[in-house]
GROMACS .gro file of C-alpha atoms in nm:
model
  402
    1UNK     CA    1   7.455 -18.529   9.380
    2UNK     CA    2   7.699 -18.735   9.170
    3UNK     CA    3   7.580 -19.031   8.964
    4UNK     CA    4   7.775 -19.358   8.940
    5UNK     CA    5   7.742 -19.613   8.660
    6UNK     CA    6   7.800 -19.971   8.764
    7UNK     CA    7   7.819 -20.322   8.620
    8UNK     CA    8   7.738 -20.605   8.857
    9UNK     CA    9   7.647 -20.972   8.868
   10UNK     CA   10   7.337 -21.116   9.035
   11UNK     CA   11   7.338 -21.431   9.247
   12UNK     CA   12   7.208 -21.618   8.939
   13UNK     CA   13   7.512 -21.503   8.741
   14UNK     CA   14   7.323 -21.250   8.526
   15UNK     CA   15   7.503 -20.928   8.434
   16UNK     CA   16   7.321 -20.612   8.539
   17UNK     CA   17   7.404 -20.251   8.451
   18UNK     CA   18   7.265 -19.948   8.631
   19UNK     CA   19   7.316 -19.610   8.786
   20UNK     CA   20   7.301 -19.498   9.149
   21UNK     CA   21   7.313 -19.160   9.320
   22UNK     CA   22   7.566 -19.119   9.602
   23UNK     CA   23   7.791 -18.856   9.758
   24UNK     CA   24   8.106 -19.065   9.731
   25UNK     CA   25   8.223 -19.370   9.543
   26UNK     CA   26   8.225 -19.571   9.868
   27UNK     CA   27   7.858 -19.494   9.929
   28UNK     CA   28   7.784 -19.596   9.571
   29UNK     CA   29   7.959 -19.930   9.631
   30UNK     CA   30   7.749 -19.988   9.945
   31UNK     CA   31   7.427 -19.902   9.759
   32UNK     CA   32   7.505 -20.151   9.483
   33UNK     CA   33   7.599 -20.415   9.740
   34UNK     CA   34   7.261 -20.366   9.913
   35UNK     CA   35   7.096 -20.472   9.589
   36UNK     CA   36   7.263 -20.812   9.623
   37UNK     CA   37   7.505 -20.759   9.335
   38UNK     CA   38   7.870 -20.853   9.301
   39UNK     CA   39   8.039 -20.540   9.166
   40UNK     CA   40   8.249 -20.578   8.855
   41UNK     CA   41   8.310 -20.209   8.784
   42UNK     CA   42   8.184 -19.871   8.898
   43UNK     CA   43   8.273 -19.518   8.791
   44UNK     CA   44   8.129 -19.169   8.820
   45UNK     CA   45   7.890 -19.081   8.536
   46UNK     CA   46   7.996 -18.792   8.317
   47UNK     CA   47   7.780 -18.625   8.052
   48UNK     CA   48   8.069 -18.541   7.821
   49UNK     CA   49   8.023 -18.341   7.506
   50UNK     CA   50   8.054 -18.665   7.307
   51UNK     CA   51   7.773 -18.824   7.504
   52UNK     CA   52   7.551 -18.521   7.453
   53UNK     CA   53   7.617 -18.515   7.083
   54UNK     CA   54   7.528 -18.880   7.051
   55UNK     CA   55   7.209 -18.822   7.249
   56UNK     CA   56   7.092 -18.539   7.024
   57UNK     CA   57   6.806 -18.643   6.799
   58UNK     CA   58   6.726 -18.961   6.994
   59UNK     CA   59   6.357 -19.043   6.979
   60UNK     CA   60   6.121 -19.289   7.143
   61UNK     CA   61   5.879 -19.443   6.896
   62UNK     CA   62   5.509 -19.455   6.969
   63UNK     CA   63   5.515 -19.835   6.965
   64UNK     CA   64   5.791 -19.833   7.231
   65UNK     CA   65   5.571 -19.621   7.458
   66UNK     CA   66   5.274 -19.852   7.405
   67UNK     CA   67   5.478 -20.158   7.503
   68UNK     CA   68   5.631 -19.976   7.803
   69UNK     CA   69   5.295 -19.855   7.941
   70UNK     CA   70   5.123 -20.191   7.889
   71UNK     CA   71   5.406 -20.386   8.055
   72UNK     CA   72   5.425 -20.131   8.337
   73UNK     CA   73   5.052 -20.175   8.411
   74UNK     CA   74   5.077 -20.555   8.396
   75UNK     CA   75   5.374 -20.573   8.632
   76UNK     CA   76   5.211 -20.339   8.887
   77UNK     CA   77   4.888 -20.545   8.874
   78UNK     CA   78   5.098 -20.846   8.972
   79UNK     CA   79   5.182 -20.671   9.300
   80UNK     CA   80   5.535 -20.555   9.214
   81UNK     CA   81   5.638 -20.217   9.355
   82UNK     CA   82   5.675 -19.924   9.116
   83UNK     CA   83   6.053 -19.896   9.163
   84UNK     CA   84   6.102 -20.270   9.106
   85UNK     CA   85   5.876 -20.253   8.801
   86UNK     CA   86   6.096 -19.983   8.649
   87UNK     CA   87   6.405 -20.193   8.723
   88UNK     CA   88   6.247 -20.486   8.539
   89UNK     CA   89   6.152 -20.268   8.245
   90UNK     CA   90   6.504 -20.126   8.231
   91UNK     CA   91   6.646 -20.477   8.194
   92UNK     CA   92   6.388 -20.568   7.928
   93UNK     CA   93   6.448 -20.262   7.707
   94UNK     CA   94   6.721 -20.364   7.464
   95UNK     CA   95   6.623 -20.208   7.129
   96UNK     CA   96   6.635 -19.838   7.221
   97UNK     CA   97   6.934 -19.751   7.439
   98UNK     CA   98   6.811 -19.393   7.480
   99UNK     CA   99   6.475 -19.512   7.616
  100UNK     CA  100   6.657 -19.760   7.839
  101UNK     CA  101   6.849 -19.471   7.992
  102UNK     CA  102   6.526 -19.274   8.038
  103UNK     CA  103   6.366 -19.561   8.234
  104UNK     CA  104   6.683 -19.603   8.439
  105UNK     CA  105   6.684 -19.234   8.529
  106UNK     CA  106   6.320 -19.262   8.640
  107UNK     CA  107   6.408 -19.556   8.863
  108UNK     CA  108   6.689 -19.349   9.015
  109UNK     CA  109   6.445 -19.061   9.077
  110UNK     CA  110   6.220 -19.297   9.274
  111UNK     CA  111   6.514 -19.417   9.485
  112UNK     CA  112   6.589 -19.053   9.563
  113UNK     CA  113   6.239 -19.014   9.707
  114UNK     CA  114   6.060 -18.852   9.415
  115UNK     CA  115   5.708 -18.955   9.318
  116UNK     CA  116   5.638 -19.144   8.996
  117UNK     CA  117   5.466 -18.841   8.841
  118UNK     CA  118   5.773 -18.630   8.919
  119UNK     CA  119   5.993 -18.894   8.756
  120UNK     CA  120   5.774 -18.883   8.444
  121UNK     CA  121   5.776 -18.503   8.449
  122UNK     CA  122   6.157 -18.506   8.454
  123UNK     CA  123   6.135 -18.686   8.119
  124UNK     CA  124   5.894 -18.437   7.959
  125UNK     CA  125   6.082 -18.464   7.627
  126UNK     CA  126   5.968 -18.825   7.603
  127UNK     CA  127   5.632 -18.827   7.784
  128UNK     CA  128   5.352 -18.585   7.694
  129UNK     CA  129   5.167 -18.366   7.950
  130UNK     CA  130   4.872 -18.604   7.920
  131UNK     CA  131   5.077 -18.899   8.046
  132UNK     CA  132   5.209 -18.691   8.336
  133UNK     CA  133   4.856 -18.579   8.433
  134UNK     CA  134   4.723 -18.934   8.412
  135UNK     CA  135   5.007 -19.071   8.626
  136UNK     CA  136   4.954 -18.796   8.884
  137UNK     CA  137   4.580 -18.866   8.892
  138UNK     CA  138   4.642 -19.240   8.924
  139UNK     CA  139   4.877 -19.184   9.217
  140UNK     CA  140   4.625 -18.960   9.391
  141UNK     CA  141   4.334 -19.201   9.347
  142UNK     CA  142   4.533 -19.518   9.414
  143UNK     CA  143   4.444 -19.654   9.069
  144UNK     CA  144   4.779 -19.621   8.899
  145UNK     CA  145   4.750 -19.949   8.706
  146UNK     CA  146   4.414 -19.836   8.564
  147UNK     CA  147   4.564 -19.506   8.449
  148UNK     CA  148   4.852 -19.691   8.282
  149UNK     CA  149   4.606 -19.932   8.116
  150UNK     CA  150   4.399 -19.641   7.982
  151UNK     CA  151   4.713 -19.472   7.849
  152UNK     CA  152   4.835 -19.789   7.679
  153UNK     CA  153   4.491 -19.843   7.522
  154UNK     CA  154   4.483 -19.484   7.398
  155UNK     CA  155   4.828 -19.500   7.240
  156UNK     CA  156   4.750 -19.838   7.085
  157UNK     CA  157   4.444 -19.688   6.918
  158UNK     CA  158   4.644 -19.388   6.802
  159UNK     CA  159   4.920 -19.613   6.666
  160UNK     CA  160   4.670 -19.829   6.473
  161UNK     CA  161   4.498 -19.520   6.335
  162UNK     CA  162   4.828 -19.379   6.209
  163UNK     CA  163   4.925 -19.712   6.057
  164UNK     CA  164   4.597 -19.739   5.867
  165UNK     CA  165   4.630 -19.386   5.731
  166UNK     CA  166   4.994 -19.433   5.630
  167UNK     CA  167   4.917 -19.772   5.472
  168UNK     CA  168   4.638 -19.613   5.269
  169UNK     CA  169   4.879 -19.346   5.141
  170UNK     CA  170   5.194 -19.553   5.079
  171UNK     CA  171   5.082 -19.736   4.764
  172UNK     CA  172   4.932 -19.431   4.583
  173UNK     CA  173   5.239 -19.224   4.675
  174UNK     CA  174   5.470 -19.497   4.546
  175UNK     CA  175   5.278 -19.525   4.217
  176UNK     CA  176   5.274 -19.147   4.175
  177UNK     CA  177   5.651 -19.113   4.233
  178UNK     CA  178   5.712 -19.408   4.000
  179UNK     CA  179   5.497 -19.246   3.731
  180UNK     CA  180   5.691 -18.921   3.760
  181UNK     CA  181   6.015 -19.117   3.720
  182UNK     CA  182   5.882 -19.301   3.413
  183UNK     CA  183   5.768 -18.975   3.251
  184UNK     CA  184   6.105 -18.806   3.312
  185UNK     CA  185   6.285 -19.109   3.168
  186UNK     CA  186   6.070 -19.104   2.854
  187UNK     CA  187   6.114 -18.730   2.805
  188UNK     CA  188   6.491 -18.722   2.860
  189UNK     CA  189   6.601 -19.056   2.710
  190UNK     CA  190   6.343 -19.194   2.465
  191UNK     CA  191   6.193 -18.887   2.299
  192UNK     CA  192   6.534 -18.743   2.186
  193UNK     CA  193   6.597 -19.064   1.986
  194UNK     CA  194   6.310 -18.972   1.753
  195UNK     CA  195   6.414 -18.608   1.700
  196UNK     CA  196   6.646 -18.689   1.403
  197UNK     CA  197   6.379 -18.901   1.238
  198UNK     CA  198   6.118 -18.629   1.283
  199UNK     CA  199   6.358 -18.367   1.142
  200UNK     CA  200   6.398 -18.576   0.823
  201UNK     CA  201   6.027 -18.551   0.751
  202UNK     CA  202   6.063 -18.187   0.637
  203UNK     CA  203   5.702 -18.126   0.737
  204UNK     CA  204   5.524 -17.952   1.019
  205UNK     CA  205   5.481 -18.184   1.315
  206UNK     CA  206   5.152 -18.209   1.509
  207UNK     CA  207   5.110 -17.969   1.800
  208UNK     CA  208   5.127 -18.247   2.060
  209UNK     CA  209   5.460 -18.369   1.914
  210UNK     CA  210   5.606 -18.018   1.910
  211UNK     CA  211   5.497 -17.963   2.270
  212UNK     CA  212   5.651 -18.291   2.388
  213UNK     CA  213   5.977 -18.218   2.203
  214UNK     CA  214   5.996 -17.870   2.357
  215UNK     CA  215   5.944 -18.012   2.706
  216UNK     CA  216   6.210 -18.277   2.637
  217UNK     CA  217   6.459 -18.015   2.516
  218UNK     CA  218   6.393 -17.794   2.817
  219UNK     CA  219   6.440 -18.082   3.063
  220UNK     CA  220   6.767 -18.192   2.897
  221UNK     CA  221   6.906 -17.837   2.889
  222UNK     CA  222   6.776 -17.700   3.217
  223UNK     CA  223   6.728 -18.011   3.431
  224UNK     CA  224   6.911 -17.840   3.718
  225UNK     CA  225   6.637 -17.574   3.730
  226UNK     CA  226   6.391 -17.853   3.817
  227UNK     CA  227   6.598 -17.952   4.121
  228UNK     CA  228   6.641 -17.587   4.210
  229UNK     CA  229   6.265 -17.537   4.191
  230UNK     CA  230   6.207 -17.831   4.427
  231UNK     CA  231   6.464 -17.696   4.675
  232UNK     CA  232   6.308 -17.348   4.663
  233UNK     CA  233   5.959 -17.495   4.715
  234UNK     CA  234   6.072 -17.703   5.014
  235UNK     CA  235   6.252 -17.401   5.162
  236UNK     CA  236   5.944 -17.183   5.121
  237UNK     CA  237   5.725 -17.443   5.292
  238UNK     CA  238   5.977 -17.470   5.576
  239UNK     CA  239   5.984 -17.090   5.621
  240UNK     CA  240   5.605 -17.072   5.616
  241UNK     CA  241   5.582 -17.345   5.881
  242UNK     CA  242   5.824 -17.156   6.103
  243UNK     CA  243   5.601 -16.846   6.085
  244UNK     CA  244   5.312 -16.887   6.330
  245UNK     CA  245   5.055 -16.681   6.139
  246UNK     CA  246   5.138 -16.856   5.810
  247UNK     CA  247   5.121 -17.199   5.972
  248UNK     CA  248   4.786 -17.107   6.130
  249UNK     CA  249   4.641 -17.020   5.788
  250UNK     CA  250   4.795 -17.336   5.639
  251UNK     CA  251   4.644 -17.554   5.914
  252UNK     CA  252   4.303 -17.398   5.856
  253UNK     CA  253   4.341 -17.473   5.485
  254UNK     CA  254   4.445 -17.835   5.553
  255UNK     CA  255   4.134 -17.919   5.757
  256UNK     CA  256   3.918 -17.766   5.483
  257UNK     CA  257   4.055 -17.998   5.211
  258UNK     CA  258   3.781 -18.218   5.060
  259UNK     CA  259   3.894 -18.572   5.147
  260UNK     CA  260   4.241 -18.592   5.294
  261UNK     CA  261   4.184 -18.279   5.504
  262UNK     CA  262   3.862 -18.423   5.647
  263UNK     CA  263   4.041 -18.744   5.742
  264UNK     CA  264   4.325 -18.554   5.912
  265UNK     CA  265   4.078 -18.326   6.091
  266UNK     CA  266   3.849 -18.602   6.219
  267UNK     CA  267   4.143 -18.819   6.318
  268UNK     CA  268   4.290 -18.533   6.525
  269UNK     CA  269   3.949 -18.453   6.673
  270UNK     CA  270   3.891 -18.816   6.773
  271UNK     CA  271   4.233 -18.835   6.936
  272UNK     CA  272   4.185 -18.515   7.136
  273UNK     CA  273   3.830 -18.595   7.251
  274UNK     CA  274   3.930 -18.943   7.361
  275UNK     CA  275   4.222 -18.795   7.549
  276UNK     CA  276   3.997 -18.534   7.714
  277UNK     CA  277   3.758 -18.811   7.820
  278UNK     CA  278   4.047 -19.008   7.971
  279UNK     CA  279   4.172 -18.712   8.173
  280UNK     CA  280   3.823 -18.623   8.300
  281UNK     CA  281   3.754 -18.986   8.399
  282UNK     CA  282   4.076 -18.970   8.606
  283UNK     CA  283   3.943 -18.666   8.798
  284UNK     CA  284   4.175 -18.417   8.625
  285UNK     CA  285   4.015 -18.066   8.631
  286UNK     CA  286   3.861 -17.963   8.298
  287UNK     CA  287   4.087 -17.662   8.246
  288UNK     CA  288   4.401 -17.866   8.323
  289UNK     CA  289   4.280 -18.136   8.083
  290UNK     CA  290   4.224 -17.879   7.807
  291UNK     CA  291   4.568 -17.729   7.866
  292UNK     CA  292   4.719 -18.077   7.834
  293UNK     CA  293   4.553 -18.167   7.505
  294UNK     CA  294   4.629 -17.821   7.367
  295UNK     CA  295   5.002 -17.889   7.395
  296UNK     CA  296   5.004 -18.217   7.207
  297UNK     CA  297   4.820 -18.122   6.888
  298UNK     CA  298   5.036 -17.990   6.605
  299UNK     CA  299   4.747 -17.821   6.421
  300UNK     CA  300   4.749 -17.454   6.524
  301UNK     CA  301   4.387 -17.404   6.417
  302UNK     CA  302   4.265 -17.674   6.656
  303UNK     CA  303   4.515 -17.565   6.923
  304UNK     CA  304   4.385 -17.208   6.910
  305UNK     CA  305   4.025 -17.332   6.941
  306UNK     CA  306   4.112 -17.544   7.248
  307UNK     CA  307   4.291 -17.246   7.403
  308UNK     CA  308   3.980 -17.031   7.350
  309UNK     CA  309   3.762 -17.301   7.510
  310UNK     CA  310   3.988 -17.308   7.818
  311UNK     CA  311   3.971 -16.927   7.843
  312UNK     CA  312   3.590 -16.938   7.817
  313UNK     CA  313   3.581 -17.183   8.109
  314UNK     CA  314   3.790 -16.937   8.312
  315UNK     CA  315   3.508 -16.684   8.263
  316UNK     CA  316   3.255 -16.931   8.398
  317UNK     CA  317   3.101 -17.059   8.074
  318UNK     CA  318   3.000 -17.426   8.051
  319UNK     CA  319   3.211 -17.650   7.833
  320UNK     CA  320   2.931 -17.713   7.581
  321UNK     CA  321   2.881 -17.340   7.524
  322UNK     CA  322   3.257 -17.288   7.487
  323UNK     CA  323   3.268 -17.564   7.223
  324UNK     CA  324   2.973 -17.406   7.042
  325UNK     CA  325   3.153 -17.072   7.011
  326UNK     CA  326   3.441 -17.234   6.819
  327UNK     CA  327   3.362 -17.315   6.455
  328UNK     CA  328   3.643 -17.572   6.446
  329UNK     CA  329   3.433 -17.811   6.657
  330UNK     CA  330   3.134 -17.978   6.484
  331UNK     CA  331   2.777 -17.944   6.613
  332UNK     CA  332   2.784 -18.300   6.748
  333UNK     CA  333   3.063 -18.215   6.991
  334UNK     CA  334   2.881 -17.936   7.177
  335UNK     CA  335   2.545 -18.122   7.167
  336UNK     CA  336   2.693 -18.439   7.320
  337UNK     CA  337   2.892 -18.229   7.568
  338UNK     CA  338   2.572 -18.054   7.679
  339UNK     CA  339   2.405 -18.393   7.734
  340UNK     CA  340   2.708 -18.513   7.932
  341UNK     CA  341   2.702 -18.203   8.153
  342UNK     CA  342   2.330 -18.252   8.227
  343UNK     CA  343   2.357 -18.624   8.300
  344UNK     CA  344   2.693 -18.613   8.481
  345UNK     CA  345   2.845 -18.849   8.224
  346UNK     CA  346   3.064 -18.600   8.037
  347UNK     CA  347   3.359 -18.836   7.996
  348UNK     CA  348   3.135 -19.111   7.854
  349UNK     CA  349   2.972 -18.872   7.607
  350UNK     CA  350   3.311 -18.745   7.488
  351UNK     CA  351   3.430 -19.102   7.454
  352UNK     CA  352   3.126 -19.186   7.239
  353UNK     CA  353   3.191 -18.889   7.008
  354UNK     CA  354   3.559 -18.985   6.980
  355UNK     CA  355   3.461 -19.343   6.888
  356UNK     CA  356   3.217 -19.214   6.625
  357UNK     CA  357   3.482 -19.001   6.456
  358UNK     CA  358   3.737 -19.283   6.480
  359UNK     CA  359   3.500 -19.521   6.298
  360UNK     CA  360   3.424 -19.248   6.044
  361UNK     CA  361   3.796 -19.200   5.977
  362UNK     CA  362   3.843 -19.575   5.918
  363UNK     CA  363   3.561 -19.580   5.662
  364UNK     CA  364   3.686 -19.265   5.487
  365UNK     CA  365   4.040 -19.405   5.478
  366UNK     CA  366   3.917 -19.719   5.303
  367UNK     CA  367   3.716 -19.511   5.054
  368UNK     CA  368   4.015 -19.286   4.988
  369UNK     CA  369   4.237 -19.588   4.927
  370UNK     CA  370   3.986 -19.728   4.677
  371UNK     CA  371   3.950 -19.388   4.506
  372UNK     CA  372   4.313 -19.271   4.491
  373UNK     CA  373   4.470 -19.587   4.344
  374UNK     CA  374   4.275 -19.579   4.014
  375UNK     CA  375   4.316 -19.201   3.990
  376UNK     CA  376   4.695 -19.229   4.013
  377UNK     CA  377   4.699 -19.512   3.759
  378UNK     CA  378   4.473 -19.303   3.531
  379UNK     CA  379   4.713 -19.010   3.564
  380UNK     CA  380   5.006 -19.233   3.464
  381UNK     CA  381   4.809 -19.377   3.171
  382UNK     CA  382   4.709 -19.033   3.041
  383UNK     CA  383   5.059 -18.883   3.062
  384UNK     CA  384   5.233 -19.184   2.910
  385UNK     CA  385   4.957 -19.207   2.650
  386UNK     CA  386   5.015 -18.847   2.541
  387UNK     CA  387   5.388 -18.913   2.503
  388UNK     CA  388   5.321 -19.227   2.298
  389UNK     CA  389   5.074 -19.039   2.079
  390UNK     CA  390   5.333 -18.766   2.020
  391UNK     CA  391   5.561 -19.035   1.874
  392UNK     CA  392   5.303 -19.244   1.686
  393UNK     CA  393   5.119 -18.966   1.501
  394UNK     CA  394   5.428 -18.847   1.302
  395UNK     CA  395   5.515 -19.211   1.225
  396UNK     CA  396   5.170 -19.260   1.072
  397UNK     CA  397   5.244 -18.957   0.855
  398UNK     CA  398   5.564 -19.128   0.734
  399UNK     CA  399   5.374 -19.444   0.634
  400UNK     CA  400   5.106 -19.243   0.454
  401UNK     CA  401   5.367 -19.055   0.251
  402UNK     CA  402   5.546 -19.371   0.143
   0.00000   0.00000   0.00000
C-alpha cells in the first residue's frame, strides 16, 4: 500500500510532519484531516536511490535507545495509548533523523493493525531480539510498561558499564600514542642533528648510540615501510576477523588475557546473564531466551557455548547441567543456576550472579586504570631516557678528551 508524507498544522499552530498509509491521495488527505490537522502539503513517499544511499550506515546510539525506552514506559504509565505514545516520541526525537523515521514507521504499523511487537520486529536492524521478545512478553502479560522499564534499566546499566571501561582506557591510550609520537619525533628530527658532531669525534661510539643512530637512519630512509607495515597488520586482522574459525580462536584468546581479557569476559557474562534473567522473569521460554542472547554477543567463544547450552536443553538436560558442561561459564554460574532451579527463583539467582560480576568488573576497571597509567608513563620515560643517554654519553666523551 502506498505511503504518503505530509506536513500539517495543529489547532495550536504547531507544525507536524508524518506519514500515512492509503490507497489513494484522497484517502491520505482524509486520514490526515481525521487527526485534526490543517494540511499544508502531501505527496507520495518514494524511496529513491538517493534516499537509500543517505540512509546507508545510519545508526541509533545506545543512549538514544535508553532515552526512547524510558520515555515510552513513562508515557504508557500515564495512561496514553501505545500509538499516541509513539506519535509523541516521534515529535520529540530531533537529534537523530533516522531514528525519528524508525519511530514514525512503527506508529504507521500500529495504525495498519499490527501489534507493537510486530512493529519492533519490522525494525530488527535497530532493536535486538531481546527487545522484541520482551515487548512480546509484555503484550501477552499486560505488563508492557514493566517490560519497557526493565529494558531501559538494562541498557542504562550496559551504557554505564561501557562508559566506565572506555574512560579507563582513554587516558592510557592517549599517553601511549603521544609517547610513540614523541619517540618518532626525536628519532627523525633531533637525533640526526647530532650525527655530524658524533662523526667528528673519530672514535667508536657506544653501542646504545650506534643502535639509536641506526634506528633513526632506517626510519628516515624507509619511513613508508612503517606505514605499510601498519596497513598490512590492520588488513590481516580484518581478514582474520572475517574468517569464523580464526575469529573463534581469537575470541578464546581474548577472554584468556590476564587483566583486560578478564574484564571483557566478565562484563559480557554479566550482560548476558542479566539479560537472560530479564527474559525469564517475563515468562519467555528458556530456549527462546538463550537463542536471543546468543544473537547479541559478538564473542564467538561465548556464542558457541550458549548455542551448546540451548542444544543440551533440547535433549532434556537441566540448565545448570548444560552450563556445567561448558568451560566458558564459571563454576558460580552453574551452582547458582542449580539453586535457582530447585527453589523456583532462577531469574533472581541469575540476576544475583550478573550483579556480582558487574561489581567485580567495576573494581577491576578501577585497578586497571591505576595500574596502566604509571606503566605507560614508565614506558615513555624508559624509551626517552635511552634516547637521551645515547646523546649524552658521547658528549661526556668529548668533554673528557678536551
